[in-house]
Amino acid sequence: MPAFHFRLQTILNIKIQLEKSTKNELGVAIQKLEHQKRLLAEIRAEAAEQEEEYRKESTAGVILAKLKQRMEYISLLHQKDIMQQQRVNEEIKNVDIVREKLIEMMKDRKVLEKLKEKELAGYRKEQEKAGQLLVDELISFKESNKPVDDKA
């Protein structure tokens, strides 16, 4: 009995490798996104802290030049916040692109795997028919070679 051979196995193997590579790529993209989100959170925390200090100093009667300097720093932090939010949005888009790519690759792989399963089921059915045919031939051969009883 010949072994089952899926004619598109090499393509399926390539699809599986590409899918693994894309999964790794997605992992890296998610890590970059999380890093950018952490930086954004740090900027926002610093801005909130500086705003709180500004409020405290303005009620405490600190020198106007120092208040102005703190306000400029807060303004700079808000600009950094906007830029960092843009970086986060870019990383989100990148993650979405890689995720869509991975989904397409998974669909392609699943199609090939289903085709392989279908061909394997057909192969098994053919082998079962061939085995049954062999059994039938053996039985008919044995029946034809039996001595005939002439006791009639």
JSON list of C-alpha atoms in Angstrom, two decimals, residues 43-134:
[
{"chain": "A", "resi": 43, "resn": "ILE", "atom": "CA", "xyz": [4.67, 62.02, 29.81]},
{"chain": "A", "resi": 44, "resn": "ARG", "atom": "CA", "xyz": [1.09, 62.42, 31.01]},
{"chain": "A", "resi": 45, "resn": "ALA", "atom": "CA", "xyz": [2.04, 61.61, 34.59]},
{"chain": "A", "resi": 46, "resn": "GLU", "atom": "CA", "xyz": [4.88, 64.16, 34.46]},
{"chain": "A", "resi": 47, "resn": "ALA", "atom": "CA", "xyz": [2.52, 66.78, 33.01]},
{"chain": "A", "resi": 48, "resn": "ALA", "atom": "CA", "xyz": [-0.06, 66.11, 35.73]},
{"chain": "A", "resi": 49, "resn": "GLU", "atom": "CA", "xyz": [2.63, 66.35, 38.40]},
{"chain": "A", "resi": 50, "resn": "GLN", "atom": "CA", "xyz": [3.93, 69.65, 36.99]},
{"chain": "A", "resi": 51, "resn": "GLU", "atom": "CA", "xyz": [0.40, 71.07, 36.78]},
{"chain": "A", "resi": 52, "resn": "GLU", "atom": "CA", "xyz": [-0.16, 70.16, 40.42]},
{"chain": "A", "resi": 53, "resn": "GLU", "atom": "CA", "xyz": [3.14, 71.83, 41.38]},
{"chain": "A", "resi": 54, "resn": "TYR", "atom": "CA", "xyz": [2.10, 74.91, 39.38]},
{"chain": "A", "resi": 55, "resn": "ARG", "atom": "CA", "xyz": [-1.16, 75.12, 41.31]},
{"chain": "A", "resi": 56, "resn": "LYS", "atom": "CA", "xyz": [0.64, 74.77, 44.63]},
{"chain": "A", "resi": 57, "resn": "GLU", "atom": "CA", "xyz": [3.25, 77.38, 43.73]},
{"chain": "A", "resi": 58, "resn": "SER", "atom": "CA", "xyz": [0.70, 79.85, 42.39]},
{"chain": "A", "resi": 59, "resn": "THR", "atom": "CA", "xyz": [-1.24, 79.79, 45.67]},
{"chain": "A", "resi": 60, "resn": "ALA", "atom": "CA", "xyz": [1.96, 79.92, 47.72]},
{"chain": "A", "resi": 61, "resn": "GLY", "atom": "CA", "xyz": [3.08, 83.16, 46.10]},
{"chain": "A", "resi": 62, "resn": "VAL", "atom": "CA", "xyz": [6.17, 81.97, 44.22]},
{"chain": "A", "resi": 63, "resn": "ILE", "atom": "CA", "xyz": [8.10, 84.32, 41.94]},
{"chain": "A", "resi": 64, "resn": "LEU", "atom": "CA", "xyz": [6.33, 84.99, 38.65]},
{"chain": "A", "resi": 65, "resn": "ALA", "atom": "CA", "xyz": [9.40, 84.04, 36.57]},
{"chain": "A", "resi": 66, "resn": "LYS", "atom": "CA", "xyz": [9.44, 80.59, 38.15]},
{"chain": "A", "resi": 67, "resn": "LEU", "atom": "CA", "xyz": [5.71, 80.14, 37.45]},
{"chain": "A", "resi": 68, "resn": "LYS", "atom": "CA", "xyz": [6.25, 81.21, 33.86]},
{"chain": "A", "resi": 69, "resn": "GLN", "atom": "CA", "xyz": [9.11, 78.76, 33.50]},
{"chain": "A", "resi": 70, "resn": "ARG", "atom": "CA", "xyz": [7.00, 75.91, 34.91]},
{"chain": "A", "resi": 71, "resn": "MET", "atom": "CA", "xyz": [4.14, 76.87, 32.55]},
{"chain": "A", "resi": 72, "resn": "GLU", "atom": "CA", "xyz": [6.50, 76.70, 29.57]},
{"chain": "A", "resi": 73, "resn": "TYR", "atom": "CA", "xyz": [7.65, 73.25, 30.71]},
{"chain": "A", "resi": 74, "resn": "ILE", "atom": "CA", "xyz": [4.03, 72.13, 31.03]},
{"chain": "A", "resi": 75, "resn": "SER", "atom": "CA", "xyz": [3.36, 73.43, 27.53]},
{"chain": "A", "resi": 76, "resn": "LEU", "atom": "CA", "xyz": [6.38, 71.49, 26.26]},
{"chain": "A", "resi": 77, "resn": "LEU", "atom": "CA", "xyz": [5.06, 68.34, 27.95]},
{"chain": "A", "resi": 78, "resn": "HIS", "atom": "CA", "xyz": [1.70, 68.80, 26.24]},
{"chain": "A", "resi": 79, "resn": "GLN", "atom": "CA", "xyz": [3.46, 69.05, 22.88]},
{"chain": "A", "resi": 80, "resn": "LYS", "atom": "CA", "xyz": [5.40, 65.88, 23.70]},
{"chain": "A", "resi": 81, "resn": "ASP", "atom": "CA", "xyz": [2.08, 64.27, 24.65]},
{"chain": "A", "resi": 82, "resn": "ILE", "atom": "CA", "xyz": [0.62, 65.09, 21.23]},
{"chain": "A", "resi": 83, "resn": "MET", "atom": "CA", "xyz": [3.69, 63.76, 19.43]},
{"chain": "A", "resi": 84, "resn": "GLN", "atom": "CA", "xyz": [3.76, 60.61, 21.55]},
{"chain": "A", "resi": 85, "resn": "GLN", "atom": "CA", "xyz": [0.04, 60.04, 20.94]},
{"chain": "A", "resi": 86, "resn": "GLN", "atom": "CA", "xyz": [0.80, 60.17, 17.20]},
{"chain": "A", "resi": 87, "resn": "ARG", "atom": "CA", "xyz": [3.53, 57.55, 17.68]},
{"chain": "A", "resi": 88, "resn": "VAL", "atom": "CA", "xyz": [1.08, 55.37, 19.61]},
{"chain": "A", "resi": 89, "resn": "ASN", "atom": "CA", "xyz": [-1.47, 55.72, 16.80]},
{"chain": "A", "resi": 90, "resn": "GLU", "atom": "CA", "xyz": [1.18, 54.75, 14.22]},
{"chain": "A", "resi": 91, "resn": "GLU", "atom": "CA", "xyz": [2.09, 51.67, 16.25]},
{"chain": "A", "resi": 92, "resn": "ILE", "atom": "CA", "xyz": [-1.61, 50.76, 16.55]},
{"chain": "A", "resi": 93, "resn": "LYS", "atom": "CA", "xyz": [-1.93, 50.98, 12.76]},
{"chain": "A", "resi": 94, "resn": "ASN", "atom": "CA", "xyz": [1.20, 48.86, 12.36]},
{"chain": "A", "resi": 95, "resn": "VAL", "atom": "CA", "xyz": [-0.17, 46.20, 14.75]},
{"chain": "A", "resi": 96, "resn": "ASP", "atom": "CA", "xyz": [-3.47, 46.19, 12.85]},
{"chain": "A", "resi": 97, "resn": "ILE", "atom": "CA", "xyz": [-1.68, 45.77, 9.51]},
{"chain": "A", "resi": 98, "resn": "VAL", "atom": "CA", "xyz": [0.42, 42.86, 10.80]},
{"chain": "A", "resi": 99, "resn": "ARG", "atom": "CA", "xyz": [-2.64, 41.30, 12.45]},
{"chain": "A", "resi": 100, "resn": "GLU", "atom": "CA", "xyz": [-4.60, 41.46, 9.16]},
{"chain": "A", "resi": 101, "resn": "LYS", "atom": "CA", "xyz": [-1.63, 39.93, 7.35]},
{"chain": "A", "resi": 102, "resn": "LEU", "atom": "CA", "xyz": [-1.55, 37.12, 9.91]},
{"chain": "A", "resi": 103, "resn": "ILE", "atom": "CA", "xyz": [-5.29, 36.51, 9.57]},
{"chain": "A", "resi": 104, "resn": "GLU", "atom": "CA", "xyz": [-4.93, 36.17, 5.79]},
{"chain": "A", "resi": 105, "resn": "MET", "atom": "CA", "xyz": [-2.03, 33.76, 6.21]},
{"chain": "A", "resi": 106, "resn": "MET", "atom": "CA", "xyz": [-4.02, 31.68, 8.68]},
{"chain": "A", "resi": 107, "resn": "LYS", "atom": "CA", "xyz": [-6.94, 31.53, 6.23]},
{"chain": "A", "resi": 108, "resn": "ASP", "atom": "CA", "xyz": [-4.62, 30.38, 3.43]},
{"chain": "A", "resi": 109, "resn": "ARG", "atom": "CA", "xyz": [-3.10, 27.71, 5.66]},
{"chain": "A", "resi": 110, "resn": "LYS", "atom": "CA", "xyz": [-6.50, 26.47, 6.82]},
{"chain": "A", "resi": 111, "resn": "VAL", "atom": "CA", "xyz": [-7.69, 26.18, 3.22]},
{"chain": "A", "resi": 112, "resn": "LEU", "atom": "CA", "xyz": [-4.67, 24.04, 2.38]},
{"chain": "A", "resi": 113, "resn": "GLU", "atom": "CA", "xyz": [-5.12, 21.93, 5.51]},
{"chain": "A", "resi": 114, "resn": "LYS", "atom": "CA", "xyz": [-8.78, 21.31, 4.67]},
{"chain": "A", "resi": 115, "resn": "LEU", "atom": "CA", "xyz": [-7.78, 20.32, 1.14]},
{"chain": "A", "resi": 116, "resn": "LYS", "atom": "CA", "xyz": [-5.19, 17.95, 2.61]},
{"chain": "A", "resi": 117, "resn": "GLU", "atom": "CA", "xyz": [-7.80, 16.42, 4.94]},
{"chain": "A", "resi": 118, "resn": "LYS", "atom": "CA", "xyz": [-10.20, 15.99, 2.03]},
{"chain": "A", "resi": 119, "resn": "GLU", "atom": "CA", "xyz": [-7.56, 14.31, -0.13]},
{"chain": "A", "resi": 120, "resn": "LEU", "atom": "CA", "xyz": [-6.52, 12.09, 2.80]},
{"chain": "A", "resi": 121, "resn": "ALA", "atom": "CA", "xyz": [-10.13, 11.01, 3.32]},
{"chain": "A", "resi": 122, "resn": "GLY", "atom": "CA", "xyz": [-10.38, 10.20, -0.40]},
{"chain": "A", "resi": 123, "resn": "TYR", "atom": "CA", "xyz": [-7.12, 8.27, -0.24]},
{"chain": "A", "resi": 124, "resn": "ARG", "atom": "CA", "xyz": [-8.33, 6.25, 2.75]},
{"chain": "A", "resi": 125, "resn": "LYS", "atom": "CA", "xyz": [-11.59, 5.50, 0.97]},
{"chain": "A", "resi": 126, "resn": "GLU", "atom": "CA", "xyz": [-9.68, 4.28, -2.11]},
{"chain": "A", "resi": 127, "resn": "GLN", "atom": "CA", "xyz": [-7.42, 2.12, 0.06]},
{"chain": "A", "resi": 128, "resn": "GLU", "atom": "CA", "xyz": [-10.44, 0.67, 1.82]},
{"chain": "A", "resi": 129, "resn": "LYS", "atom": "CA", "xyz": [-12.06, -0.15, -1.55]},
{"chain": "A", "resi": 130, "resn": "ALA", "atom": "CA", "xyz": [-8.82, -1.71, -2.80]},
{"chain": "A", "resi": 131, "resn": "GLY", "atom": "CA", "xyz": [-8.55, -3.79, 0.37]},
{"chain": "A", "resi": 132, "resn": "GLN", "atom": "CA", "xyz": [-12.16, -4.89, 0.10]},
{"chain": "A", "resi": 133, "resn": "LEU", "atom": "CA", "xyz": [-11.64, -5.80, -3.56]},
{"chain": "A", "resi": 134, "resn": "LEU", "atom": "CA", "xyz": [-8.61, -7.89, -2.60]}
]
